[in-house]
Short mmCIF file of C-alpha atoms and ligand atoms in Angstrom, two decimals:
data_model
loop_
_atom_site.label_atom_id
_atom_site.label_comp_id
_atom_site.label_asym_id
_atom_site.label_seq_id
_atom_site.Cartn_x
_atom_site.Cartn_y
_atom_site.Cartn_z
CA MET A 1 11.83 11.53 -22.04
CA ILE A 2 9.06 9.10 -21.51
CA SER A 3 6.84 9.83 -18.37
CA LYS A 4 5.84 7.01 -16.22
CA ARG A 5 3.56 8.40 -13.66
CA ASN A 6 0.88 5.94 -13.31
CA LEU A 7 2.24 3.23 -10.88
CA ILE A 8 1.43 0.24 -8.85
CA PHE A 9 3.27 -0.72 -5.82
CA ILE A 10 3.13 -4.44 -4.74
CA GLY A 11 4.76 -5.65 -1.68
CA ALA A 12 4.10 -7.54 1.52
CA PRO A 13 2.59 -5.54 4.37
CA GLY A 14 5.67 -3.78 5.90
CA ALA A 15 7.86 -4.26 2.86
CA GLY A 16 8.56 -0.52 2.34
CA LYS A 17 5.84 0.76 -0.04
CA GLY A 18 4.70 3.48 2.36
CA THR A 19 8.16 4.89 2.86
CA PHE A 20 8.83 4.80 -0.96
CA SER A 21 5.62 6.44 -1.67
CA ALA A 22 6.35 9.27 0.84
CA LEU A 23 9.86 9.79 -0.80
CA LEU A 24 8.10 10.18 -4.17
CA THR A 25 5.04 12.32 -3.20
CA ARG A 26 7.35 14.76 -1.48
CA GLU A 27 8.94 15.66 -4.60
CA TYR A 28 6.10 15.04 -7.38
CA PRO A 29 2.37 15.76 -7.22
CA LEU A 30 1.32 12.05 -7.35
CA ALA A 31 -1.72 10.98 -5.52
CA HIS A 32 -0.84 8.32 -3.16
CA ILE A 33 -3.95 5.74 -2.94
CA SER A 34 -3.81 3.17 -0.21
CA THR A 35 -6.72 0.90 -0.09
CA GLY A 36 -5.83 0.11 3.52
CA ASP A 37 -5.76 3.91 4.59
CA ILE A 38 -9.20 4.36 2.66
CA LEU A 39 -10.94 1.56 4.47
CA ARG A 40 -9.36 2.31 7.90
CA GLY A 41 -10.90 5.80 7.05
CA GLU A 42 -14.43 4.15 6.52
CA ILE A 43 -14.15 2.31 9.81
CA LYS A 44 -13.24 5.46 11.79
CA ARG A 45 -16.21 7.32 10.21
CA ASP A 46 -18.38 4.18 10.96
CA THR A 47 -19.79 3.93 7.35
CA GLU A 48 -21.67 0.95 6.12
CA LEU A 49 -18.70 -0.09 4.10
CA GLY A 50 -16.49 0.44 7.24
CA ARG A 51 -18.72 -1.79 9.18
CA GLN A 52 -18.46 -4.53 6.46
CA ALA A 53 -14.80 -4.38 6.19
CA ALA A 54 -13.78 -4.09 9.92
CA GLY A 55 -14.28 -7.84 10.79
CA LEU A 56 -12.35 -8.94 7.54
CA MET A 57 -9.40 -6.75 8.20
CA LYS A 58 -9.11 -7.73 12.04
CA GLU A 59 -8.72 -11.30 10.74
CA GLY A 60 -6.23 -10.29 8.10
CA LYS A 61 -8.82 -11.32 5.40
CA LEU A 62 -9.25 -9.47 2.06
CA VAL A 63 -12.19 -7.26 1.38
CA PRO A 64 -14.30 -8.45 -1.55
CA ASP A 65 -12.83 -7.28 -5.01
CA GLN A 66 -15.80 -5.25 -6.30
CA VAL A 67 -15.87 -3.31 -3.10
CA VAL A 68 -12.22 -2.17 -3.18
CA ALA A 69 -12.17 -1.79 -6.89
CA GLY A 70 -15.29 0.56 -6.71
CA MET A 71 -13.53 2.48 -4.01
CA VAL A 72 -10.30 2.93 -6.17
CA ARG A 73 -12.40 3.80 -9.46
CA ASN A 74 -14.09 6.73 -7.53
CA ARG A 75 -10.73 7.80 -5.99
CA LEU A 76 -8.98 7.99 -9.52
CA THR A 77 -11.71 10.46 -10.86
CA GLU A 78 -10.34 13.00 -8.20
CA LYS A 79 -8.48 15.92 -9.58
CA ASP A 80 -5.27 15.12 -7.71
CA CYS A 81 -4.85 12.01 -9.61
CA GLU A 82 -4.42 14.00 -12.94
CA TYR A 83 -0.55 14.15 -12.79
CA GLY A 84 -0.15 10.36 -11.85
CA PHE A 85 -0.97 8.16 -9.06
CA ILE A 86 0.72 5.42 -6.76
CA LEU A 87 -1.74 2.54 -6.13
CA ASP A 88 -0.61 0.87 -2.86
CA GLY A 89 -2.02 -2.27 -1.67
CA PHE A 90 -4.29 -2.61 -4.73
CA PRO A 91 -4.62 -4.57 -6.79
CA ARG A 92 -4.16 -7.59 -4.38
CA THR A 93 -5.81 -10.36 -6.65
CA ILE A 94 -6.21 -11.03 -10.37
CA GLY A 95 -9.84 -10.18 -10.08
CA GLN A 96 -8.82 -6.72 -8.89
CA ALA A 97 -6.12 -6.32 -11.47
CA GLU A 98 -8.89 -7.01 -14.18
CA LEU A 99 -11.45 -4.58 -12.50
CA LEU A 100 -8.75 -1.99 -12.44
CA GLU A 101 -7.83 -2.43 -16.17
CA GLU A 102 -11.69 -1.71 -16.96
CA ALA A 103 -11.66 1.18 -14.79
CA LEU A 104 -8.58 2.78 -16.29
CA LYS A 105 -9.76 2.12 -19.70
CA SER A 106 -13.20 3.87 -19.03
CA LEU A 107 -11.26 6.76 -17.54
CA ALA A 108 -8.86 6.88 -20.65
CA ARG A 109 -5.94 6.23 -18.41
CA LYS A 110 -3.25 3.39 -18.49
CA LEU A 111 -0.63 1.71 -16.30
CA ASP A 112 3.05 2.74 -16.72
CA ALA A 113 4.89 0.50 -14.16
CA VAL A 114 4.13 -2.19 -11.40
CA VAL A 115 6.78 -2.15 -8.75
CA TYR A 116 7.26 -5.10 -6.72
CA PHE A 117 9.14 -4.76 -3.32
CA LYS A 118 10.82 -8.17 -2.47
CA VAL A 119 11.79 -8.49 1.19
CA ASP A 120 12.31 -11.47 3.31
CA ASP A 121 9.46 -12.89 5.55
CA ASP A 122 11.55 -12.69 8.79
CA ILE A 123 12.47 -8.93 8.17
CA ILE A 124 8.77 -8.26 7.35
CA LEU A 125 7.46 -9.99 10.37
CA GLN A 126 10.05 -8.10 12.64
CA ARG A 127 9.03 -4.91 11.10
CA LEU A 128 5.18 -5.33 11.18
CA THR A 129 5.10 -6.53 14.88
CA ALA A 130 7.37 -3.35 16.01
CA ARG A 131 5.04 -0.92 14.20
CA ILE A 132 3.17 1.54 16.50
CA SER A 133 1.20 4.52 15.61
CA CYS A 134 -0.46 7.50 17.38
CA LYS A 135 -4.03 7.29 18.43
CA ASN A 136 -4.52 10.98 17.90
CA CYS A 137 -2.67 12.01 14.63
CA GLY A 138 -1.83 8.75 13.02
CA GLU A 139 2.00 9.26 13.05
CA ILE A 140 3.66 5.81 12.51
CA TYR A 141 6.82 4.65 14.64
CA ASN A 142 8.74 1.54 14.86
CA LYS A 143 10.02 0.26 18.14
CA LEU A 144 13.09 -0.97 16.40
CA PHE A 145 14.00 1.44 13.70
CA LEU A 146 12.09 4.51 14.41
CA PRO A 147 11.13 4.78 18.15
CA PRO A 148 9.55 7.79 19.60
CA LYS A 149 11.63 10.06 21.85
CA GLN A 150 9.44 9.09 24.92
CA ASP A 151 8.25 5.41 25.18
CA GLY A 152 4.41 5.18 24.24
CA VAL A 153 4.07 8.90 23.46
CA CYS A 154 3.87 10.62 20.03
CA ASP A 155 6.80 13.08 19.30
CA LYS A 156 4.40 15.21 17.23
CA CYS A 157 1.35 15.54 19.29
CA GLY A 158 1.84 13.95 22.63
CA GLY A 159 -0.91 11.39 21.73
CA GLU A 160 -0.84 7.79 22.91
CA LEU A 161 0.94 5.33 20.77
CA PHE A 162 -0.55 1.79 20.14
CA GLN A 163 -0.09 -1.34 18.04
CA ARG A 164 -2.76 -1.95 15.19
CA PRO A 165 -4.75 -4.91 15.80
CA ASP A 166 -3.60 -6.39 12.55
CA ASP A 167 0.07 -6.02 13.37
CA SER A 168 -0.07 -8.45 16.19
CA LEU A 169 2.25 -11.62 15.20
CA GLU A 170 -0.73 -13.85 14.78
CA THR A 171 -2.48 -11.62 12.30
CA ALA A 172 0.62 -10.33 10.72
CA THR A 173 1.56 -13.92 9.91
CA GLU A 174 -1.91 -14.59 8.45
CA ARG A 175 -1.73 -11.47 6.35
CA LEU A 176 1.70 -12.56 4.98
CA LYS A 177 0.10 -15.96 4.04
CA VAL A 178 -2.89 -14.17 2.38
CA PHE A 179 -0.35 -11.96 0.63
CA TYR A 180 1.86 -14.59 -1.00
CA ALA A 181 -1.13 -16.76 -2.07
CA ASN A 182 -2.50 -13.85 -4.11
CA THR A 183 0.58 -12.31 -5.24
CA GLN A 184 2.47 -14.62 -7.31
CA PRO A 185 -0.14 -14.93 -9.76
CA LEU A 186 -0.39 -10.94 -9.85
CA ILE A 187 3.34 -10.85 -10.40
CA ASP A 188 3.27 -13.17 -13.26
CA TYR A 189 0.12 -11.19 -14.67
CA TYR A 190 2.14 -7.90 -14.75
CA ALA A 191 5.44 -9.53 -15.87
CA ALA A 192 3.52 -11.12 -18.91
CA LYS A 193 2.50 -7.35 -19.84
CA GLY A 194 5.96 -6.20 -19.62
CA LEU A 195 5.30 -3.74 -16.74
CA LEU A 196 7.05 -5.48 -13.64
CA LEU A 197 10.12 -3.71 -11.89
CA THR A 198 11.22 -5.88 -8.95
CA ILE A 199 13.35 -4.14 -6.25
CA THR A 200 14.97 -5.79 -3.47
CA GLU A 201 16.35 -3.99 -0.36
CA LEU A 202 19.86 -3.63 -1.70
CA GLU A 203 18.54 -1.89 -5.04
CA MET A 204 16.24 0.62 -3.29
CA ASN A 205 18.24 3.61 -4.34
CA ALA A 206 18.92 2.60 -7.86
CA ALA A 207 15.09 1.87 -8.13
CA LEU A 208 14.35 5.25 -6.57
CA ALA A 209 16.26 7.05 -9.09
CA GLN A 210 14.86 5.10 -11.86
CA LEU A 211 11.28 5.89 -10.87
CA LYS A 212 12.12 9.59 -10.39
CA ALA A 213 13.50 9.67 -13.96
CA GLY A 214 10.02 8.55 -15.14
CA LEU A 215 8.16 11.11 -13.27
CA ALA A 216 9.83 14.24 -14.43
P1 ADP B 1 -0.34 -2.94 5.23
O1 ADP B 1 -0.55 -1.63 5.98
O2 ADP B 1 -0.07 -4.01 6.10
O3 ADP B 1 0.14 -2.80 3.88
P2 ADP B 1 -3.06 -2.47 4.33
O4 ADP B 1 -3.23 -1.23 5.16
O5 ADP B 1 -2.93 -2.30 2.85
O6 ADP B 1 -1.80 -3.42 4.87
O7 ADP B 1 -4.46 -3.23 4.35
C1 ADP B 1 -4.95 -3.77 5.61
C2 ADP B 1 -6.27 -4.47 5.47
O8 ADP B 1 -7.12 -3.77 4.58
C3 ADP B 1 -5.90 -5.84 4.62
O9 ADP B 1 -5.32 -6.73 5.50
C4 ADP B 1 -7.37 -6.13 4.14
O10 ADP B 1 -8.07 -6.73 5.07
C5 ADP B 1 -7.79 -4.75 3.61
N1 ADP B 1 -7.33 -4.24 2.39
C6 ADP B 1 -6.62 -3.23 1.85
N2 ADP B 1 -6.50 -3.33 0.60
C7 ADP B 1 -7.07 -4.35 0.07
C8 ADP B 1 -7.30 -4.80 -1.09
N3 ADP B 1 -6.62 -4.23 -2.38
N4 ADP B 1 -8.18 -5.94 -1.46
C9 ADP B 1 -8.66 -6.52 -0.36
N5 ADP B 1 -8.60 -6.02 0.89
C10 ADP B 1 -7.81 -5.05 1.20
ZN1 ZN B 2 0.54 12.04 17.24
#
């Protein structure tokens, strides 16, 4: 059995990376590293980094490569990354992929697989603009697929539900545009290294089984 525990998930916002990550981390001690989550944490704590990132994120633009790559390198040195990790939403550019390669080399780690979630645009836009989350505990709902029991109220904590500013149709469309412009070169980059695993909606279960086999 060959272990494949150091993973990258690539997919448009709303393509299902988060769901997949949750399914895997429930069973295996993988660290789930989402650069979007880390950045939102920085904004919430109103750090210098958070203040720099907030404006870019609101417009659906990317935070500079060096900044996110530095964040990820720090994160990878933490103890919970030892068994393996899922990088979710990073790298987003070739520049970031190259910085990641350097970082992993310096940490004596290597990548095992890059999973690409291929989902149609109309489905993605529908999902994104229907996404709402709890102001208080962060729980995520979807007006279409996973509605809260009571409109606008969190099932878990009773908190108020809201739409993330970058999930508006306008920003979601901009984020998709940015995603495709940056992603195709990245897909080609990892395909050339023989690391790419592409999954479509139909093959989700098969892909999940394949990933789990590598984690044991
Ligand atoms: P989603 O939840 O839609 O997958 P994320 O939460 O990953 O999106 O990212 C939200 C925003 O954070 C992005 O639009 C971008 O501004 C910033 N961001 C996250 N990850 C990166 C990254 N790897 N490089 C540059 N910017 C990033
Ligand atoms: Zn809540």
